[in-house]
Short mmCIF file of C-alpha atoms in Angstrom, two decimals:
data_model
loop_
_atom_site.label_atom_id
_atom_site.label_comp_id
_atom_site.label_asym_id
_atom_site.label_seq_id
_atom_site.Cartn_x
_atom_site.Cartn_y
_atom_site.Cartn_z
CA MET A 13 -23.34 6.29 7.55
CA SER A 14 -23.46 6.91 11.30
CA PHE A 15 -24.51 4.50 14.03
CA VAL A 16 -23.74 6.46 17.20
CA SER A 17 -26.89 7.24 19.20
CA THR A 18 -27.94 7.84 22.79
CA HIS A 19 -31.55 6.75 22.13
CA PRO A 20 -32.64 4.00 24.56
CA ASP A 21 -33.82 1.81 21.64
CA PHE A 22 -30.50 2.19 19.82
CA ALA A 23 -29.23 -1.13 18.46
CA ALA A 24 -25.48 -1.54 18.39
CA PRO A 25 -24.20 -1.82 14.80
CA ARG A 26 -22.84 -5.15 13.60
CA ILE A 27 -19.37 -4.90 12.07
CA ALA A 28 -17.70 -7.85 10.36
CA VAL A 29 -13.93 -7.71 9.84
CA LEU A 30 -12.40 -10.02 7.24
CA GLY A 31 -8.74 -10.44 8.16
CA GLY A 32 -7.08 -10.28 11.58
CA GLY A 33 -3.89 -8.37 10.76
CA PRO A 34 -3.05 -4.86 12.06
CA GLY A 35 -5.82 -3.24 9.99
CA GLY A 36 -8.36 -5.80 11.15
CA TYR A 37 -7.57 -6.26 14.81
CA GLU A 38 -7.10 -2.52 15.43
CA ALA A 39 -10.45 -1.83 13.76
CA ALA A 40 -12.11 -4.58 15.82
CA ALA A 41 -10.69 -3.28 19.10
CA VAL A 42 -11.80 0.31 18.45
CA ALA A 43 -15.23 -0.74 17.20
CA ALA A 44 -15.81 -2.87 20.30
CA SER A 45 -14.77 0.01 22.57
CA LEU A 46 -17.37 2.20 20.83
CA GLY A 47 -20.15 -0.32 21.47
CA ALA A 48 -20.35 -2.19 18.17
CA LYS A 49 -21.00 -5.93 17.90
CA VAL A 50 -17.84 -7.13 16.17
CA THR A 51 -16.94 -10.40 14.45
CA VAL A 52 -13.43 -11.02 13.12
CA ILE A 53 -12.89 -13.70 10.48
CA GLU A 54 -9.25 -14.75 10.13
CA ARG A 55 -7.78 -17.59 8.08
CA ASN A 56 -4.62 -18.38 10.09
CA GLY A 57 -4.42 -16.56 13.41
CA LEU A 58 -4.87 -13.14 14.97
CA GLY A 59 -2.20 -10.69 13.90
CA GLY A 60 -2.24 -11.98 10.33
CA ALA A 61 0.89 -12.14 8.22
CA ALA A 62 2.34 -9.10 10.01
CA VAL A 63 2.55 -10.98 13.30
CA LEU A 64 2.85 -14.60 12.16
CA THR A 65 5.13 -14.52 9.09
CA ASP A 66 6.30 -10.99 8.34
CA VAL A 67 6.93 -7.99 10.58
CA VAL A 68 7.21 -9.59 14.03
CA PRO A 69 9.33 -12.59 12.94
CA SER A 70 11.64 -10.55 10.69
CA LYS A 71 12.25 -7.80 13.25
CA THR A 72 12.88 -10.41 15.96
CA LEU A 73 15.46 -12.07 13.71
CA ILE A 74 16.96 -8.66 12.90
CA ALA A 75 17.30 -7.84 16.62
CA THR A 76 19.56 -10.90 17.03
CA ALA A 77 21.56 -10.04 13.92
CA ASP A 78 21.97 -6.42 15.03
CA LEU A 79 23.28 -7.50 18.42
CA MET A 80 25.82 -9.79 16.74
CA ALA A 81 26.92 -6.99 14.40
CA ARG A 82 27.41 -4.59 17.32
CA VAL A 83 29.29 -7.15 19.41
CA SER A 84 31.57 -7.95 16.46
CA GLU A 85 32.68 -4.30 16.47
CA ALA A 86 32.94 -4.00 20.26
CA HIS A 87 36.75 -4.34 20.22
CA SER A 88 37.00 -0.65 19.31
CA LEU A 89 35.27 0.15 22.61
CA GLY A 90 37.87 -1.81 24.54
CA VAL A 91 35.80 -4.99 24.88
CA ARG A 92 37.97 -8.09 24.66
CA PHE A 93 36.85 -11.69 24.47
CA GLU A 94 39.26 -14.15 26.03
CA VAL A 95 39.21 -17.88 25.40
CA ASP A 96 41.52 -20.69 26.45
CA SER A 97 42.63 -21.49 22.92
CA GLY A 98 41.99 -20.17 19.45
CA ALA A 99 40.26 -16.99 18.37
CA PRO A 100 36.93 -16.06 19.96
CA THR A 101 34.04 -16.44 17.52
CA MET A 102 30.32 -15.81 17.54
CA VAL A 103 28.07 -18.41 15.96
CA ALA A 104 24.37 -17.96 15.19
CA ASP A 105 22.34 -20.94 16.40
CA LEU A 106 19.68 -20.55 13.70
CA GLU A 107 17.47 -23.35 15.02
CA HIS A 108 17.29 -21.64 18.42
CA ILE A 109 16.85 -18.19 16.82
CA ASP A 110 14.01 -19.33 14.55
CA ARG A 111 12.30 -21.23 17.37
CA ARG A 112 12.36 -18.04 19.48
CA VAL A 113 11.12 -16.01 16.50
CA MET A 114 8.09 -18.22 15.93
CA GLU A 115 7.31 -18.63 19.63
CA LEU A 116 7.32 -14.86 20.06
CA ALA A 117 5.10 -14.43 16.98
CA GLN A 118 2.60 -17.00 18.30
CA GLU A 119 2.64 -15.38 21.74
CA GLN A 120 1.85 -12.01 20.15
CA SER A 121 -0.97 -13.58 18.13
CA ASP A 122 -2.43 -15.22 21.24
CA ASP A 123 -2.23 -11.91 23.15
CA ILE A 124 -4.16 -10.13 20.39
CA ARG A 125 -6.87 -12.79 20.33
CA ARG A 126 -7.20 -12.75 24.10
CA SER A 127 -7.52 -8.94 24.26
CA LEU A 128 -10.14 -8.89 21.48
CA GLU A 129 -12.23 -11.63 23.08
CA GLU A 130 -12.03 -9.87 26.45
CA ALA A 131 -13.40 -6.77 24.69
CA GLY A 132 -16.37 -8.80 23.43
CA VAL A 133 -15.20 -9.44 19.88
CA LYS A 134 -16.28 -12.77 18.34
CA VAL A 135 -13.36 -14.49 16.57
CA LEU A 136 -13.94 -17.04 13.78
CA ILE A 137 -10.98 -18.95 12.32
CA GLY A 138 -11.76 -19.79 8.72
CA ASP A 139 -12.10 -18.52 5.15
CA GLY A 140 -14.58 -15.75 4.42
CA VAL A 141 -16.28 -14.94 1.11
CA LEU A 142 -18.53 -11.91 0.60
CA GLN A 143 -22.05 -12.80 -0.58
CA ASP A 144 -23.03 -9.14 -0.88
CA ASP A 145 -22.11 -5.88 0.87
CA ARG A 146 -23.63 -7.05 4.18
CA THR A 147 -23.01 -10.79 4.31
CA ILE A 148 -19.94 -13.03 4.62
CA LYS A 149 -20.03 -16.82 4.28
CA VAL A 150 -17.41 -18.40 6.54
CA THR A 151 -16.01 -21.89 6.13
CA THR A 152 -14.27 -22.90 9.35
CA LYS A 153 -11.26 -25.17 9.68
CA SER A 154 -13.55 -28.05 10.59
CA GLY A 155 -15.49 -27.59 7.36
CA SER A 156 -18.65 -26.16 8.88
CA VAL A 157 -20.26 -23.21 7.10
CA ARG A 158 -21.92 -20.24 8.75
CA THR A 159 -23.13 -16.82 7.67
CA VAL A 160 -22.12 -13.54 9.28
CA ASP A 161 -24.54 -10.65 8.73
CA ALA A 162 -23.30 -7.11 9.25
CA ASP A 163 -24.27 -3.48 8.90
CA ALA A 164 -20.73 -2.75 7.71
CA ILE A 165 -17.78 -4.83 6.57
CA ILE A 166 -14.07 -4.04 6.87
CA LEU A 167 -11.67 -5.90 4.57
CA ALA A 168 -8.15 -6.34 5.94
CA VAL A 169 -7.05 -9.33 3.86
CA GLY A 170 -3.38 -8.40 3.40
CA ALA A 171 -1.00 -9.62 0.71
CA HIS A 172 1.34 -12.52 -0.07
CA PRO A 173 4.86 -12.73 -1.58
CA ARG A 174 5.03 -12.33 -5.34
CA GLU A 175 6.58 -15.27 -7.18
CA LEU A 176 8.39 -15.41 -10.51
CA PRO A 177 7.55 -18.37 -12.78
CA SER A 178 11.29 -18.87 -13.36
CA ALA A 179 12.13 -18.80 -9.64
CA LYS A 180 9.49 -20.77 -7.78
CA PRO A 181 10.21 -21.05 -4.03
CA ASP A 182 10.49 -24.63 -2.80
CA GLY A 183 10.88 -23.83 0.90
CA GLU A 184 14.30 -25.49 1.09
CA ARG A 185 16.82 -23.74 -1.16
CA ILE A 186 14.70 -21.16 -2.99
CA LEU A 187 12.71 -19.23 -0.41
CA ASN A 188 10.25 -16.41 0.06
CA TRP A 189 10.37 -14.41 3.28
CA THR A 190 7.67 -16.51 4.98
CA GLN A 191 9.73 -19.70 4.56
CA LEU A 192 13.01 -18.51 6.07
CA TYR A 193 12.07 -19.58 9.58
CA ASN A 194 11.93 -23.25 8.58
CA LEU A 195 15.72 -23.33 8.13
CA THR A 196 17.64 -25.17 10.84
CA THR A 197 21.14 -24.13 9.75
CA LEU A 198 22.45 -20.75 8.71
CA PRO A 199 22.74 -20.33 4.92
CA GLU A 200 26.42 -20.37 4.08
CA GLU A 201 25.99 -18.30 0.92
CA LEU A 202 22.68 -16.44 0.65
CA ILE A 203 21.68 -14.73 -2.57
CA VAL A 204 18.96 -12.10 -2.05
CA VAL A 205 16.99 -11.09 -5.14
CA GLY A 206 15.49 -7.62 -4.78
CA SER A 207 17.00 -4.57 -3.09
CA GLY A 208 13.84 -2.93 -1.82
CA VAL A 209 13.05 -2.69 1.88
CA THR A 210 12.52 -6.43 2.44
CA GLY A 211 15.59 -7.49 0.46
CA ALA A 212 17.83 -4.91 2.13
CA GLU A 213 16.61 -5.88 5.62
CA PHE A 214 17.25 -9.59 5.14
CA ALA A 215 20.60 -8.98 3.42
CA SER A 216 21.65 -6.90 6.44
CA ALA A 217 20.28 -9.44 8.93
CA TYR A 218 21.87 -12.57 7.47
CA ASN A 219 25.15 -10.73 7.01
CA GLY A 220 25.01 -9.93 10.72
CA LEU A 221 24.24 -13.57 11.54
CA GLY A 222 27.30 -14.72 9.61
CA SER A 223 26.11 -15.66 6.10
CA LYS A 224 28.05 -14.63 3.01
CA VAL A 225 25.43 -12.44 1.30
CA THR A 226 25.04 -11.34 -2.31
CA LEU A 227 22.31 -8.78 -3.02
CA ILE A 228 20.99 -8.53 -6.58
CA SER A 229 19.62 -5.07 -7.37
CA SER A 230 18.01 -4.14 -10.66
CA ARG A 231 18.55 -0.44 -9.91
CA ASP A 232 21.59 1.84 -9.61
CA GLN A 233 21.27 1.92 -5.83
CA VAL A 234 19.83 -0.22 -3.08
CA LEU A 235 16.51 0.99 -1.64
CA PRO A 236 15.24 2.70 -4.81
CA GLY A 237 12.75 5.39 -3.93
CA GLU A 238 14.25 6.02 -0.49
CA ASP A 239 16.53 8.89 0.53
CA SER A 240 19.66 8.61 -1.65
CA ASP A 241 21.99 9.75 1.17
CA ALA A 242 20.59 6.98 3.35
CA ALA A 243 21.09 4.44 0.57
CA ASP A 244 24.70 5.64 0.21
CA VAL A 245 25.35 5.01 3.90
CA LEU A 246 23.84 1.52 3.72
CA GLU A 247 25.89 0.61 0.64
CA GLU A 248 29.08 1.78 2.39
CA VAL A 249 28.21 -0.37 5.42
CA PHE A 250 27.41 -3.33 3.18
CA GLU A 251 30.78 -3.01 1.46
CA ARG A 252 32.63 -2.78 4.77
CA ARG A 253 30.82 -5.80 6.22
CA GLY A 254 31.29 -7.96 3.16
CA VAL A 255 27.87 -7.84 1.49
CA ARG A 256 28.33 -8.08 -2.28
CA VAL A 257 25.90 -5.80 -4.13
CA LEU A 258 25.27 -6.48 -7.83
CA SER A 259 23.62 -3.27 -9.07
CA ARG A 260 21.87 -2.88 -12.43
CA SER A 261 21.46 -6.67 -12.48
CA ARG A 262 18.27 -8.66 -12.94
CA ALA A 263 17.71 -12.26 -11.90
CA GLU A 264 16.08 -14.01 -14.84
CA LYS A 265 16.04 -17.53 -13.43
CA VAL A 266 16.79 -19.39 -10.19
CA GLU A 267 17.38 -23.14 -10.24
CA ARG A 268 18.18 -25.82 -7.68
CA THR A 269 21.56 -27.52 -7.97
CA GLU A 270 22.78 -30.61 -6.15
CA ASP A 271 23.98 -28.62 -3.15
CA GLY A 272 22.57 -25.12 -3.65
CA VAL A 273 21.19 -22.68 -6.21
CA LEU A 274 22.20 -21.24 -9.58
CA VAL A 275 21.00 -17.74 -10.44
CA THR A 276 21.07 -16.63 -14.08
CA LEU A 277 21.28 -12.88 -14.62
CA GLY A 278 19.91 -10.84 -17.48
CA ASP A 279 23.29 -10.64 -19.22
CA GLY A 280 23.57 -14.43 -19.21
CA SER A 281 26.13 -14.62 -16.41
CA THR A 282 25.47 -16.86 -13.41
CA ILE A 283 26.18 -16.83 -9.68
CA THR A 284 25.96 -19.68 -7.22
CA GLY A 285 25.02 -19.92 -3.57
CA THR A 286 23.63 -22.33 -1.03
CA HIS A 287 20.25 -20.56 -0.77
CA CYS A 288 18.27 -17.86 -2.59
CA LEU A 289 15.74 -15.51 -1.00
CA MET A 290 13.19 -13.93 -3.35
CA CYS A 291 12.09 -10.42 -2.37
CA VAL A 292 10.29 -9.20 -5.49
CA GLY A 293 7.21 -7.55 -4.05
CA SER A 294 3.81 -8.75 -2.94
CA ILE A 295 0.34 -9.40 -4.35
CA PRO A 296 -2.90 -8.38 -2.58
CA ASN A 297 -5.12 -11.22 -1.33
CA THR A 298 -8.15 -10.01 -3.29
CA GLU A 299 -8.93 -13.08 -5.39
CA GLY A 300 -11.66 -15.51 -4.42
CA ILE A 301 -13.20 -13.47 -1.58
CA GLY A 302 -16.34 -12.33 -3.45
CA LEU A 303 -15.49 -8.67 -3.97
CA GLU A 304 -17.55 -8.64 -7.19
CA ASN A 305 -20.61 -9.80 -5.21
CA ALA A 306 -20.38 -6.71 -3.03
CA GLY A 307 -19.55 -4.20 -5.77
CA VAL A 308 -16.00 -3.59 -4.53
CA ALA A 309 -13.76 -2.27 -7.32
CA LEU A 310 -10.04 -2.91 -7.74
CA THR A 311 -7.22 -0.77 -9.11
CA ASP A 312 -5.17 -1.84 -12.14
CA SER A 313 -2.67 -3.42 -9.74
CA GLY A 314 -5.35 -5.57 -8.13
CA HIS A 315 -5.59 -3.55 -4.91
CA ILE A 316 -8.90 -2.49 -3.36
CA LYS A 317 -9.85 1.10 -4.20
CA VAL A 318 -10.37 3.20 -1.07
CA ASP A 319 -10.95 6.87 -0.33
CA GLY A 320 -9.50 8.99 2.48
CA VAL A 321 -11.80 7.42 5.08
CA SER A 322 -11.02 3.83 3.96
CA ARG A 323 -14.36 3.32 2.15
CA THR A 324 -14.46 1.19 -0.97
CA THR A 325 -16.78 1.63 -3.96
CA ALA A 326 -19.40 -0.32 -1.98
CA HIS A 327 -21.24 1.94 0.47
CA ASN A 328 -21.10 -0.47 3.44
CA VAL A 329 -17.65 -1.92 2.77
CA TYR A 330 -14.32 -0.50 3.94
CA ALA A 331 -10.75 -1.75 3.51
CA ALA A 332 -7.43 -1.35 5.32
CA GLY A 333 -3.84 -2.50 5.00
CA ASP A 334 -1.70 -4.03 2.29
CA CYS A 335 -4.74 -5.05 0.22
CA THR A 336 -5.35 -1.33 -0.46
CA GLY A 337 -1.86 -0.64 -1.81
CA VAL A 338 -1.65 2.67 0.09
CA PHE A 339 1.53 2.04 2.11
CA ALA A 340 2.64 -1.46 3.05
CA LEU A 341 3.13 -0.57 6.70
CA ALA A 342 1.47 -2.06 9.77
CA SER A 343 1.05 1.43 11.23
CA VAL A 344 -0.82 2.62 8.13
CA ALA A 345 -3.03 -0.49 8.12
CA ALA A 346 -3.92 0.13 11.76
CA MET A 347 -4.68 3.80 11.07
CA GLN A 348 -6.85 2.90 8.07
CA GLY A 349 -8.76 0.44 10.25
CA ARG A 350 -9.30 3.01 13.00
CA ILE A 351 -10.44 5.63 10.46
CA ALA A 352 -12.90 3.16 8.93
CA VAL A 353 -14.46 2.45 12.32
CA ALA A 354 -14.68 6.16 13.16
CA HIS A 355 -16.51 6.79 9.88
CA ILE A 356 -18.87 3.82 10.37
CA MET A 357 -19.66 4.81 13.97
CA GLY A 358 -20.04 8.53 13.27
CA ASP A 359 -17.09 9.34 15.52
CA GLY A 360 -14.70 12.19 14.76
CA VAL A 361 -12.89 11.35 11.51
CA ARG A 362 -9.56 12.71 10.34
CA PRO A 363 -8.76 11.38 6.84
CA LEU A 364 -5.47 9.55 6.31
CA LYS A 365 -2.59 11.97 5.65
CA LEU A 366 0.25 10.13 3.96
CA ASN A 367 2.70 13.00 4.34
CA GLU A 368 2.60 12.39 8.13
CA VAL A 369 3.48 8.68 7.92
CA ALA A 370 6.77 7.77 9.58
CA SER A 371 8.45 4.62 8.28
CA ASN A 372 11.55 2.67 9.17
CA ILE A 373 13.84 0.22 7.40
CA PHE A 374 15.31 -2.22 9.92
CA THR A 375 18.73 -2.60 8.37
CA SER A 376 21.88 -2.06 10.39
CA PRO A 377 22.00 0.95 10.66
CA GLU A 378 18.27 1.67 10.64
CA ILE A 379 16.81 4.18 8.18
CA ALA A 380 13.75 6.20 9.21
CA SER A 381 11.92 8.94 7.34
CA VAL A 382 8.81 11.10 7.53
CA GLY A 383 7.12 13.75 5.43
CA VAL A 384 8.56 15.58 2.46
CA SER A 385 11.71 14.12 0.90
CA GLU A 386 14.58 15.77 -0.95
CA LYS A 387 13.24 14.08 -4.09
CA ASP A 388 10.00 16.02 -3.55
CA LEU A 389 12.05 19.23 -3.42
CA SER A 390 13.91 18.37 -6.61
CA THR A 391 10.65 17.89 -8.52
CA GLY A 392 9.49 21.35 -7.44
CA ARG A 393 6.46 20.07 -5.52
CA TYR A 394 7.77 21.78 -2.39
CA GLN A 395 10.17 24.63 -1.66
CA GLY A 396 12.41 23.80 1.26
CA ASP A 397 15.71 24.10 3.08
CA VAL A 398 17.72 21.05 4.15
CA VAL A 399 20.30 20.51 6.88
CA MET A 400 22.09 17.18 7.29
CA LEU A 401 24.37 16.45 10.25
CA PRO A 402 26.57 13.32 10.19
CA LEU A 403 26.16 11.14 13.26
CA LYS A 404 29.92 10.84 13.74
CA SER A 405 29.96 14.46 14.97
CA ASN A 406 27.48 13.65 17.77
CA PRO A 407 29.16 13.10 21.18
CA ARG A 408 26.85 10.23 22.20
CA ALA A 409 27.43 8.52 18.85
CA LYS A 410 31.19 8.83 19.38
CA MET A 411 30.90 7.21 22.81
CA ARG A 412 28.93 4.32 21.29
CA ASN A 413 31.24 4.09 18.28
CA SER A 414 28.26 4.74 15.96
CA LYS A 415 29.92 6.20 12.89
CA ASP A 416 27.35 5.39 10.23
CA GLY A 417 24.40 7.69 9.73
CA PHE A 418 23.04 11.20 9.93
CA VAL A 419 20.11 13.40 10.91
CA LYS A 420 18.41 15.38 8.15
CA ILE A 421 15.63 17.92 8.63
CA ILE A 422 13.69 19.66 5.86
CA SER A 423 11.86 22.92 6.55
CA ARG A 424 9.51 24.92 4.36
CA LYS A 425 11.35 27.77 2.67
CA GLY A 426 10.32 31.11 4.11
CA SER A 427 8.10 29.92 6.95
CA GLY A 428 10.57 27.55 8.64
CA THR A 429 7.92 24.90 9.35
CA VAL A 430 9.28 21.35 9.66
CA ILE A 431 7.94 19.36 6.69
CA GLY A 432 10.19 16.29 6.60
CA GLY A 433 13.19 14.44 7.94
CA VAL A 434 15.42 11.39 7.76
CA VAL A 435 17.40 9.65 10.50
CA VAL A 436 20.00 6.98 9.76
CA GLY A 437 21.64 5.28 12.71
CA PRO A 438 21.00 3.04 15.73
CA ASN A 439 17.37 3.22 16.91
CA ALA A 440 16.35 5.49 14.05
CA SER A 441 12.86 4.02 14.44
CA GLU A 442 12.66 5.74 17.83
CA LEU A 443 14.50 8.92 16.86
CA ILE A 444 12.14 9.75 13.97
CA TYR A 445 9.24 10.32 16.36
CA PRO A 446 10.08 13.91 17.40
CA ILE A 447 10.47 14.86 13.73
CA GLY A 448 7.19 13.10 12.91
CA LEU A 449 5.53 15.03 15.73
CA ALA A 450 6.94 18.28 14.33
CA VAL A 451 5.62 17.45 10.85
CA ALA A 452 2.15 16.43 12.06
CA LYS A 453 1.77 19.46 14.34
CA LYS A 454 3.41 21.90 11.89
CA LEU A 455 6.05 22.97 14.38
CA HIS A 456 8.59 25.63 13.48
CA VAL A 457 12.28 24.69 13.44
CA ASP A 458 12.73 27.08 16.36
CA ASP A 459 10.19 25.06 18.38
CA VAL A 460 12.32 21.96 17.87
CA ALA A 461 15.60 23.78 18.45
CA SER A 462 14.46 25.40 21.70
CA THR A 463 13.20 22.13 23.26
CA PHE A 464 15.64 20.71 25.81
CA THR A 465 17.48 17.54 24.85
CA VAL A 466 19.53 15.32 27.12
CA PHE A 467 23.29 15.73 26.84
CA PRO A 468 24.81 13.61 25.52
CA SER A 469 22.15 12.06 23.30
CA LEU A 470 21.49 11.29 19.65
CA THR A 471 18.44 13.57 19.83
CA GLY A 472 20.89 16.43 20.31
CA SER A 473 21.60 16.22 16.58
CA ILE A 474 17.89 16.71 15.84
CA ALA A 475 17.85 19.93 17.86
CA GLU A 476 21.12 21.07 16.29
CA ALA A 477 19.87 20.46 12.75
CA ALA A 478 16.75 22.48 13.56
CA ARG A 479 18.94 25.23 15.03
CA ARG A 480 20.86 25.48 11.77
CA LEU A 481 17.60 25.99 9.89
CA HIS A 482 16.74 29.07 11.94
CA VAL A 483 15.86 32.06 9.78
CA HIS A 484 17.25 35.31 11.19
CA HIS A 485 14.84 38.23 10.72
CA TYR A 486 16.58 41.59 11.10
CA ASP A 487 14.34 44.64 11.15
CA GLY A 488 17.09 47.23 11.42
#
């Protein structure tokens, strides 16, 4: 399907976007710039869960926690806090922090809406249900009903926190990650159930803010599926900073007590705390939106089936973001949305390449990765060489007293092409970019090694790791 034309009678295509998160608003912005008539239907507010309840709020909270963690260790840099009496202490004003978090999230949402409307996108706040593959019935907040007709539809409906029947969040003591920002006082003893990305991030954040944190992990290691060296570093930091990790433990039940929570583990033992945060995955928002009316098929997990150009099993319907189950990352959602629009509009299309996706875990220290992993090497899917340099050997890291972390680069055996990497340390989310660029553009390790870096800098370790992967060819 292609709508791009220079014919004078060409009618701009109508594109309806259901969901205003990163997949939806990015798609809408690109489609409008290419001349389409775009309508976005969003239930809560532009930016979706990513901006209003998930990514933006959590990373704003984490920024405060990270600052507190760094300041608490500033004495080793010669920073001294003097007070008239007693020991100097830092206290997290959670009410102020959460107010700032939600104000920033709303500001971001408002900015997105304003930019879309300035680009000519029509925004409808309400619930949308597909009537077929070209029509969406919208019920607005006021109760009025209207129909949106489209030549193509993009679904960006996101996901919501998974709940366990034996651990129902109540928004006060038992919480999911969207309810945290309603707290007015810092949890004294926070139990986090689930040691995936979300659980690890919040365990790290609330530890930094001053809570006594217990992390319940059903696996041998936190962050199952991530780089095991990175998980080792995080566990060492957790231990040093007082986070209690219960590995190979499963929370069977969470109950309210008079002044807190009681968590029952699989072996029958119990632990108590003042609050419990449930981080046990998410469920796509695919129920009740009329997918069957449009012929849109789901996977066994309930996610929307999509191909490499974001198209569903319905010819005119595309999907992007967490509802597709590809990668639960805002950057991937946005890319899926842009790819969908390119395909609809007949613009140049480059299918989604998951091996080029850079991701980051916003713990303290941060953990970023891209491309092929060491686990991929161990399964024999790729042949590669690996160099890992600890951050504590980097001069800039020494100056900043950043002892936790490393730079790891993976190159293809024989050719020396960069195919993957991991960075653990401060600002890893920024430092992964040059490695991601090398992976996407198939740069040789010598290309990375011979590019000037600033001295001293953390990027120096990236160049040094690449230098150590140089393959010497001797013709003599």
